[in-house]
PDB file of C-alpha atoms and ligand atoms in Angstrom:
ATOM      1  CA  MET A   1     -63.644 -11.125  36.622  1.00 74.00           C
ATOM      2  CA  SER A   2     -65.657  -8.302  35.108  1.00 89.00           C
ATOM      3  CA  LYS A   3     -64.732  -7.050  31.672  1.00 92.00           C
ATOM      4  CA  ILE A   4     -62.976  -3.806  30.866  1.00 95.00           C
ATOM      5  CA  THR A   5     -64.537  -1.351  28.452  1.00 96.00           C
ATOM      6  CA  ILE A   6     -62.304   0.303  25.896  1.00 96.00           C
ATOM      7  CA  THR A   7     -63.149   2.116  22.695  1.00 97.00           C
ATOM      8  CA  ILE A   8     -61.696   1.183  19.351  1.00 98.00           C
ATOM      9  CA  ASN A   9     -62.424   3.568  16.480  1.00 98.00           C
ATOM     10  CA  GLY A  10     -65.197   5.065  18.605  1.00 97.00           C
ATOM     11  CA  ARG A  11     -66.872   1.685  19.275  1.00 97.00           C
ATOM     12  CA  GLU A  12     -67.199   0.444  22.827  1.00 97.00           C
ATOM     13  CA  ILE A  13     -65.664  -2.991  23.231  1.00 97.00           C
ATOM     14  CA  ALA A  14     -65.720  -5.227  26.304  1.00 96.00           C
ATOM     15  CA  ALA A  15     -62.317  -6.852  26.777  1.00 96.00           C
ATOM     16  CA  GLU A  16     -61.032  -9.492  29.173  1.00 94.00           C
ATOM     17  CA  PRO A  17     -58.773  -8.022  31.876  1.00 95.00           C
ATOM     18  CA  GLY A  18     -55.163  -8.852  31.032  1.00 94.00           C
ATOM     19  CA  SER A  19     -55.855  -9.217  27.336  1.00 96.00           C
ATOM     20  CA  THR A  20     -54.313  -7.015  24.668  1.00 97.00           C
ATOM     21  CA  ILE A  21     -55.643  -4.343  22.333  1.00 98.00           C
ATOM     22  CA  LEU A  22     -55.059  -6.761  19.459  1.00 98.00           C
ATOM     23  CA  ARG A  23     -57.195  -9.445  21.040  1.00 97.00           C
ATOM     24  CA  ALA A  24     -59.949  -6.963  21.834  1.00 97.00           C
ATOM     25  CA  ALA A  25     -59.880  -5.703  18.241  1.00 98.00           C
ATOM     26  CA  GLN A  26     -59.989  -9.215  16.837  1.00 97.00           C
ATOM     27  CA  SER A  27     -62.947 -10.098  19.052  1.00 96.00           C
ATOM     28  CA  ALA A  28     -64.792  -7.176  17.449  1.00 97.00           C
ATOM     29  CA  ASN A  29     -63.659  -8.071  13.904  1.00 97.00           C
ATOM     30  CA  ILE A  30     -61.484  -4.995  13.621  1.00 98.00           C
ATOM     31  CA  TYR A  31     -58.517  -5.632  11.344  1.00 97.00           C
ATOM     32  CA  ILE A  32     -54.999  -5.035  12.634  1.00 98.00           C
ATOM     33  CA  PRO A  33     -52.214  -6.604  10.570  1.00 98.00           C
ATOM     34  CA  THR A  34     -49.715  -8.802  12.438  1.00 97.00           C
ATOM     35  CA  LEU A  35     -46.667 -10.852  11.608  1.00 96.00           C
ATOM     36  CA  CYS A  36     -44.701 -11.813  14.690  1.00 97.00           C
ATOM     37  CA  HIS A  37     -47.836 -12.437  16.751  1.00 97.00           C
ATOM     38  CA  ASN A  38     -49.131 -15.959  17.233  1.00 96.00           C
ATOM     39  CA  GLU A  39     -51.810 -16.956  19.750  1.00 94.00           C
ATOM     40  CA  GLU A  40     -49.878 -20.103  20.639  1.00 95.00           C
ATOM     41  CA  LEU A  41     -46.748 -18.151  21.633  1.00 97.00           C
ATOM     42  CA  ASN A  42     -45.885 -15.594  24.277  1.00 95.00           C
ATOM     43  CA  PRO A  43     -46.369 -11.956  23.255  1.00 92.00           C
ATOM     44  CA  TYR A  44     -43.285 -10.685  21.471  1.00 94.00           C
ATOM     45  CA  GLY A  45     -43.892  -7.314  19.802  1.00 95.00           C
ATOM     46  CA  SER A  46     -41.001  -7.212  17.376  1.00 94.00           C
ATOM     47  CA  CYS A  47     -42.338  -6.561  13.880  1.00 96.00           C
ATOM     48  CA  ARG A  48     -44.274  -3.369  14.781  1.00 96.00           C
ATOM     49  CA  LEU A  49     -46.837  -4.033  12.090  1.00 97.00           C
ATOM     50  CA  CYS A  50     -49.652  -4.005  14.614  1.00 98.00           C
ATOM     51  CA  MET A  51     -49.029  -0.426  15.801  1.00 98.00           C
ATOM     52  CA  VAL A  52     -52.133   1.555  16.767  1.00 98.00           C
ATOM     53  CA  GLU A  53     -52.695   4.977  18.190  1.00 98.00           C
ATOM     54  CA  ILE A  54     -53.952   5.245  21.759  1.00 98.00           C
ATOM     55  CA  THR A  55     -55.131   8.039  23.989  1.00 95.00           C
ATOM     56  CA  GLN A  56     -54.777   7.563  27.704  1.00 88.00           C
ATOM     57  CA  LYS A  57     -54.820  10.257  30.357  1.00 85.00           C
ATOM     58  CA  ASN A  58     -54.896  12.881  27.597  1.00 87.00           C
ATOM     59  CA  ARG A  59     -51.704  11.512  26.121  1.00 92.00           C
ATOM     60  CA  ARG A  60     -51.688  10.280  22.544  1.00 95.00           C
ATOM     61  CA  ARG A  61     -49.076   7.792  21.330  1.00 97.00           C
ATOM     62  CA  MET A  62     -48.343   4.760  19.210  1.00 97.00           C
ATOM     63  CA  VAL A  63     -48.128   1.288  20.771  1.00 98.00           C
ATOM     64  CA  ALA A  64     -47.791  -2.274  19.536  1.00 98.00           C
ATOM     65  CA  SER A  65     -51.302  -3.660  19.975  1.00 98.00           C
ATOM     66  CA  CYS A  66     -50.160  -7.272  20.354  1.00 98.00           C
ATOM     67  CA  ILE A  67     -48.367  -6.533  23.623  1.00 97.00           C
ATOM     68  CA  TYR A  68     -50.298  -3.566  25.012  1.00 97.00           C
ATOM     69  CA  GLU A  69     -52.721  -4.544  27.762  1.00 97.00           C
ATOM     70  CA  VAL A  70     -56.213  -3.125  27.815  1.00 97.00           C
ATOM     71  CA  ALA A  71     -57.162  -0.732  30.619  1.00 94.00           C
ATOM     72  CA  GLY A  72     -60.428   0.977  31.489  1.00 92.00           C
ATOM     73  CA  GLY A  73     -61.073   4.119  29.443  1.00 90.00           C
ATOM     74  CA  LEU A  74     -58.426   3.353  26.855  1.00 96.00           C
ATOM     75  CA  GLU A  75     -59.195   4.910  23.469  1.00 97.00           C
ATOM     76  CA  VAL A  76     -57.709   3.189  20.461  1.00 98.00           C
ATOM     77  CA  GLN A  77     -57.588   4.245  16.833  1.00 98.00           C
ATOM     78  CA  THR A  78     -56.556   1.684  14.244  1.00 98.00           C
ATOM     79  CA  GLU A  79     -57.065   3.692  11.063  1.00 97.00           C
ATOM     80  CA  THR A  80     -55.442   7.107  11.523  1.00 97.00           C
ATOM     81  CA  ASP A  81     -52.966   8.588   9.021  1.00 97.00           C
ATOM     82  CA  ARG A  82     -50.176   7.975  11.482  1.00 97.00           C
ATOM     83  CA  VAL A  83     -51.107   4.306  11.866  1.00 98.00           C
ATOM     84  CA  ALA A  84     -51.412   3.912   8.093  1.00 97.00           C
ATOM     85  CA  SER A  85     -47.991   5.408   7.460  1.00 97.00           C
ATOM     86  CA  VAL A  86     -46.302   3.208  10.092  1.00 97.00           C
ATOM     87  CA  ARG A  87     -47.940   0.096   8.642  1.00 96.00           C
ATOM     88  CA  LYS A  88     -46.835   1.045   5.153  1.00 96.00           C
ATOM     89  CA  LEU A  89     -43.274   1.690   6.243  1.00 96.00           C
ATOM     90  CA  VAL A  90     -43.049  -1.578   8.161  1.00 96.00           C
ATOM     91  CA  ILE A  91     -44.462  -3.686   5.343  1.00 96.00           C
ATOM     92  CA  GLU A  92     -42.221  -1.953   2.803  1.00 95.00           C
ATOM     93  CA  LEU A  93     -39.180  -2.768   4.909  1.00 94.00           C
ATOM     94  CA  LEU A  94     -40.305  -6.368   5.334  1.00 94.00           C
ATOM     95  CA  LEU A  95     -40.915  -6.673   1.590  1.00 94.00           C
ATOM     96  CA  THR A  96     -37.290  -5.769   0.938  1.00 93.00           C
ATOM     97  CA  ARG A  97     -36.318  -8.884   2.866  1.00 93.00           C
ATOM     98  CA  ASN A  98     -38.828 -11.093   1.089  1.00 94.00           C
ATOM     99  CA  PRO A  99     -40.531  -9.569  -1.952  1.00 92.00           C
ATOM    100  CA  TYR A 100     -42.056 -12.923  -3.006  1.00 92.00           C
ATOM    101  CA  SER A 101     -43.886 -13.925   0.153  1.00 95.00           C
ATOM    102  CA  ALA A 102     -47.613 -14.364  -0.453  1.00 95.00           C
ATOM    103  CA  THR A 103     -48.327 -13.422   3.172  1.00 96.00           C
ATOM    104  CA  LEU A 104     -46.402 -10.157   2.911  1.00 96.00           C
ATOM    105  CA  LYS A 105     -47.928  -9.319  -0.465  1.00 96.00           C
ATOM    106  CA  GLU A 106     -51.409  -9.924   0.894  1.00 96.00           C
ATOM    107  CA  ILE A 107     -50.823  -7.639   3.874  1.00 97.00           C
ATOM    108  CA  ALA A 108     -49.156  -5.051   1.638  1.00 97.00           C
ATOM    109  CA  ALA A 109     -52.183  -4.975  -0.659  1.00 96.00           C
ATOM    110  CA  ARG A 110     -54.487  -4.623   2.301  1.00 96.00           C
ATOM    111  CA  VAL A 111     -52.586  -1.660   3.734  1.00 95.00           C
ATOM    112  CA  GLY A 112     -52.186   0.021   0.353  1.00 94.00           C
ATOM    113  CA  VAL A 113     -48.599  -0.814  -0.613  1.00 95.00           C
ATOM    114  CA  GLU A 114     -47.958  -2.047  -4.142  1.00 88.00           C
ATOM    115  CA  LYS A 115     -44.214  -2.305  -4.053  1.00 82.00           C
ATOM    116  CA  SER A 116     -41.502  -1.418  -1.602  1.00 82.00           C
ATOM    117  CA  LEU A 117     -39.668   1.793  -2.377  1.00 81.00           C
ATOM    118  CA  PHE A 118     -36.568   0.402  -0.702  1.00 82.00           C
ATOM    119  CA  GLU A 119     -33.964  -1.699  -2.422  1.00 81.00           C
ATOM    120  CA  ASP A 120     -34.400  -5.470  -2.037  1.00 80.00           C
ATOM    121  CA  ASP A 121     -31.907  -7.293   0.111  1.00 81.00           C
ATOM    122  CA  GLN A 122     -33.838 -10.566  -0.281  1.00 82.00           C
ATOM    123  CA  LYS A 123     -32.747 -12.204   2.911  1.00 87.00           C
ATOM    124  CA  GLY A 124     -35.954 -14.218   2.943  1.00 94.00           C
ATOM    125  CA  CYS A 125     -36.340 -14.389   6.711  1.00 96.00           C
ATOM    126  CA  ILE A 126     -38.180 -11.422   8.212  1.00 95.00           C
ATOM    127  CA  LEU A 127     -36.931 -12.128  11.756  1.00 96.00           C
ATOM    128  CA  CYS A 128     -40.407 -12.426  13.241  1.00 96.00           C
ATOM    129  CA  GLY A 129     -38.912 -15.011  15.607  1.00 97.00           C
ATOM    130  CA  GLN A 130     -41.883 -17.374  15.469  1.00 98.00           C
ATOM    131  CA  CYS A 131     -39.638 -20.330  14.575  1.00 98.00           C
ATOM    132  CA  VAL A 132     -37.239 -19.721  17.465  1.00 98.00           C
ATOM    133  CA  ARG A 133     -40.102 -19.186  19.893  1.00 98.00           C
ATOM    134  CA  VAL A 134     -42.187 -22.207  18.870  1.00 98.00           C
ATOM    135  CA  CYS A 135     -39.101 -24.408  19.223  1.00 98.00           C
ATOM    136  CA  ARG A 136     -38.395 -23.052  22.701  1.00 97.00           C
ATOM    137  CA  GLU A 137     -41.875 -22.356  24.089  1.00 97.00           C
ATOM    138  CA  VAL A 138     -44.002 -25.117  22.570  1.00 97.00           C
ATOM    139  CA  VAL A 139     -41.649 -27.943  21.615  1.00 96.00           C
ATOM    140  CA  GLY A 140     -39.271 -27.230  24.515  1.00 95.00           C
ATOM    141  CA  VAL A 141     -36.104 -27.894  22.566  1.00 95.00           C
ATOM    142  CA  SER A 142     -34.374 -24.586  21.595  1.00 96.00           C
ATOM    143  CA  ALA A 143     -32.624 -26.123  18.617  1.00 97.00           C
ATOM    144  CA  ILE A 144     -32.320 -22.802  16.779  1.00 98.00           C
ATOM    145  CA  GLY A 145     -31.549 -19.240  17.805  1.00 97.00           C
ATOM    146  CA  TYR A 146     -30.233 -15.959  16.497  1.00 96.00           C
ATOM    147  CA  LYS A 147     -26.758 -15.179  15.325  1.00 95.00           C
ATOM    148  CA  GLY A 148     -25.302 -11.789  14.425  1.00 92.00           C
ATOM    149  CA  ARG A 149     -26.656  -8.344  15.170  1.00 90.00           C
ATOM    150  CA  GLY A 150     -28.445  -5.640  13.277  1.00 87.00           C
ATOM    151  CA  PHE A 151     -28.354  -6.148   9.527  1.00 83.00           C
ATOM    152  CA  THR A 152     -26.485  -9.458   9.804  1.00 89.00           C
ATOM    153  CA  ARG A 153     -28.862 -10.980  12.334  1.00 93.00           C
ATOM    154  CA  GLU A 154     -30.302 -14.310  11.252  1.00 95.00           C
ATOM    155  CA  VAL A 155     -31.847 -17.495  12.582  1.00 97.00           C
ATOM    156  CA  ALA A 156     -29.402 -20.380  12.699  1.00 96.00           C
ATOM    157  CA  THR A 157     -28.425 -23.621  14.358  1.00 96.00           C
ATOM    158  CA  PRO A 158     -25.641 -23.454  16.966  1.00 94.00           C
ATOM    159  CA  PHE A 159     -22.389 -22.421  15.219  1.00 93.00           C
ATOM    160  CA  ASP A 160     -24.224 -22.939  11.908  1.00 92.00           C
ATOM    161  CA  GLY A 161     -23.532 -26.643  12.237  1.00 93.00           C
ATOM    162  CA  PRO A 162     -25.850 -29.660  12.245  1.00 93.00           C
ATOM    163  CA  ALA A 163     -29.037 -29.162  14.259  1.00 93.00           C
ATOM    164  CA  VAL A 164     -27.918 -31.328  17.168  1.00 95.00           C
ATOM    165  CA  ASP A 165     -30.844 -30.608  19.466  1.00 96.00           C
ATOM    166  CA  CYS A 166     -33.475 -30.529  16.718  1.00 98.00           C
ATOM    167  CA  ILE A 167     -36.004 -33.364  16.786  1.00 98.00           C
ATOM    168  CA  ALA A 168     -37.160 -32.628  13.221  1.00 98.00           C
ATOM    169  CA  CYS A 169     -40.758 -32.002  14.296  1.00 97.00           C
ATOM    170  CA  GLY A 170     -41.055 -29.301  11.627  1.00 97.00           C
ATOM    171  CA  SER A 171     -42.832 -26.807  13.889  1.00 98.00           C
ATOM    172  CA  CYS A 172     -40.467 -24.010  12.806  1.00 98.00           C
ATOM    173  CA  SER A 173     -41.124 -24.710   9.157  1.00 98.00           C
ATOM    174  CA  PHE A 174     -44.894 -24.922   9.608  1.00 98.00           C
ATOM    175  CA  ILE A 175     -45.131 -21.716  11.626  1.00 98.00           C
ATOM    176  CA  CYS A 176     -42.890 -19.565   9.391  1.00 98.00           C
ATOM    177  CA  PRO A 177     -45.221 -16.953   7.850  1.00 97.00           C
ATOM    178  CA  VAL A 178     -42.950 -16.400   4.852  1.00 96.00           C
ATOM    179  CA  ASP A 179     -42.061 -20.036   4.089  1.00 96.00           C
ATOM    180  CA  VAL A 180     -38.300 -19.798   4.275  1.00 96.00           C
ATOM    181  CA  ILE A 181     -37.496 -22.841   6.403  1.00 97.00           C
ATOM    182  CA  PRO A 182     -37.217 -25.734   3.978  1.00 96.00           C
ATOM    183  CA  MET A 183     -38.142 -29.214   5.119  1.00 97.00           C
ATOM    184  CA  LYS A 184     -38.277 -32.181   2.792  1.00 97.00           C
ATOM    185  CA  GLU A 185     -38.794 -35.913   2.980  1.00 96.00           C
ATOM    186  CA  LYS A 186     -37.213 -38.397   0.624  1.00 96.00           C
ATOM    187  CA  ASP A 187     -36.231 -42.083   0.851  1.00 95.00           C
ATOM    188  CA  GLY A 188     -37.138 -42.372   4.528  1.00 96.00           C
ATOM    189  CA  ILE A 189     -35.246 -39.234   5.571  1.00 97.00           C
ATOM    190  CA  ARG A 190     -36.584 -35.858   6.694  1.00 98.00           C
ATOM    191  CA  THR A 191     -34.115 -33.046   6.064  1.00 98.00           C
ATOM    192  CA  ILE A 192     -34.387 -29.789   7.954  1.00 98.00           C
ATOM    193  CA  TRP A 193     -31.722 -27.278   8.993  1.00 97.00           C
ATOM    194  CA  LYS A 194     -29.354 -29.152   6.659  1.00 95.00           C
ATOM    195  CA  THR A 195     -29.548 -32.153   8.969  1.00 96.00           C
ATOM    196  CA  GLU A 196     -30.944 -35.578   8.083  1.00 97.00           C
ATOM    197  CA  PHE A 197     -33.358 -37.442  10.334  1.00 98.00           C
ATOM    198  CA  PRO A 198     -34.471 -41.023   9.592  1.00 97.00           C
ATOM    199  CA  LEU A 199     -38.222 -41.596   9.662  1.00 97.00           C
ATOM    200  CA  GLN A 200     -40.020 -44.329  11.593  1.00 96.00           C
ATOM    201  CA  ASN A 201     -41.975 -46.906   9.601  1.00 95.00           C
ATOM    202  CA  CYS A 202     -45.341 -48.092  10.877  1.00 95.00           C
ATOM    203  CA  LYS A 203     -45.103 -51.761  11.882  1.00 94.00           C
ATOM    204  CA  GLU A 204     -48.603 -52.392  10.457  1.00 93.00           C
ATOM    205  CA  CYS A 205     -48.831 -50.526   7.157  1.00 94.00           C
ATOM    206  CA  GLY A 206     -45.160 -49.752   6.585  1.00 93.00           C
ATOM    207  CA  ARG A 207     -45.793 -46.054   6.002  1.00 93.00           C
ATOM    208  CA  GLU A 208     -43.184 -43.559   7.199  1.00 94.00           C
ATOM    209  CA  PHE A 209     -44.941 -41.393   9.727  1.00 93.00           C
ATOM    210  CA  ALA A 210     -42.542 -39.339  11.899  1.00 95.00           C
ATOM    211  CA  PRO A 211     -38.855 -38.786  12.600  1.00 97.00           C
ATOM    212  CA  ILE A 212     -37.457 -41.395  14.986  1.00 96.00           C
ATOM    213  CA  LYS A 213     -35.787 -38.635  17.011  1.00 97.00           C
ATOM    214  CA  GLN A 214     -39.105 -36.851  17.522  1.00 97.00           C
ATOM    215  CA  LEU A 215     -40.800 -40.062  18.676  1.00 96.00           C
ATOM    216  CA  ASP A 216     -37.915 -40.818  21.053  1.00 95.00           C
ATOM    217  CA  TYR A 217     -38.243 -37.302  22.457  1.00 96.00           C
ATOM    218  CA  PHE A 218     -41.956 -37.769  23.220  1.00 93.00           C
ATOM    219  CA  ARG A 219     -41.462 -41.278  24.564  1.00 93.00           C
ATOM    220  CA  ASN A 220     -38.764 -40.133  26.976  1.00 93.00           C
ATOM    221  CA  ASN A 221     -40.436 -36.901  28.053  1.00 92.00           C
ATOM    222  CA  TYR A 222     -43.880 -38.370  28.630  1.00 91.00           C
ATOM    223  CA  ASN A 223     -42.792 -41.765  29.963  1.00 91.00           C
ATOM    224  CA  LEU A 224     -44.550 -43.637  27.206  1.00 93.00           C
ATOM    225  CA  PRO A 225     -44.086 -47.388  26.751  1.00 90.00           C
ATOM    226  CA  GLU A 226     -41.297 -48.499  24.404  1.00 89.00           C
ATOM    227  CA  ASN A 227     -43.772 -49.720  21.770  1.00 90.00           C
ATOM    228  CA  HIS A 228     -46.048 -46.657  21.938  1.00 90.00           C
ATOM    229  CA  PHE A 229     -45.060 -45.414  18.488  1.00 91.00           C
ATOM    230  CA  ASP A 230     -44.706 -48.742  16.728  1.00 91.00           C
ATOM    231  CA  THR A 231     -47.727 -47.992  14.605  1.00 93.00           C
ATOM    232  CA  CYS A 232     -48.960 -44.854  12.849  1.00 91.00           C
ATOM    233  CA  ILE A 233     -52.063 -42.979  13.870  1.00 88.00           C
ATOM    234  CA  HIS A 234     -54.150 -44.730  11.196  1.00 90.00           C
ATOM    235  CA  CYS A 235     -53.222 -48.236  12.343  1.00 90.00           C
ATOM    236  CA  ARG A 236     -53.584 -47.621  16.073  1.00 83.00           C
TER     237      ARG A 236
HETATM  238 FE1  FES B   1     -47.330  -6.865  17.115  1.00 55.21          FE
HETATM  239 FE2  FES B   1     -45.504  -7.904  15.517  1.00 55.21          FE
HETATM  240  S1  FES B   1     -47.600  -8.345  15.597  1.00 55.21           S
HETATM  241  S2  FES B   1     -45.298  -6.299  16.958  1.00 55.21           S
END
């Protein structure tokens, strides 16, 4: 299918039909900060950090670039005063939730924010939803979700109890941009979401290499032979 031409900051850019402003900007090395966006997940558009200004049919407005589809003749501005002030406000609000995150501090510095003017509430989680989405969309498990609304909203296991559906793959912890999902391994146990998961030992080298529940999940879902995960990747 032929490409669509849009302009970003006055530059003509050829974009794939169906792609987003964010993707078009990234393909042209134009910086737009993001937090809830992840190429491996479905578009979400919750953090609003990626807002840009567009002009279409003589109408000017702000849109979230990670979910806004390109269209012929679209004019995009990523560096206007309005865009800058939205970015600053969003990152200041996110910094109140997690003033220590290296990722947030890096973005803040890049968009010209030294410190949030709002009072810290230090919740840690910024509610970008990447953990919930990777669990549901990529792993296919939905072990975690949201609880509460508004200010009390947080990511949790069902009824805040043990993570019964979790397979301890760690995807949520790895994907979290602000590192607030702890996962640790000690004495043959991986602990995540306050739940303990025994690890499988390799039958060749003895090394612990993955949670037994995760291996069972793959074996059952992909019809793998019973002994498929007897050995680690190095001994196979
Ligand atoms: Fe676009 Fe979060 S990155 S809304």
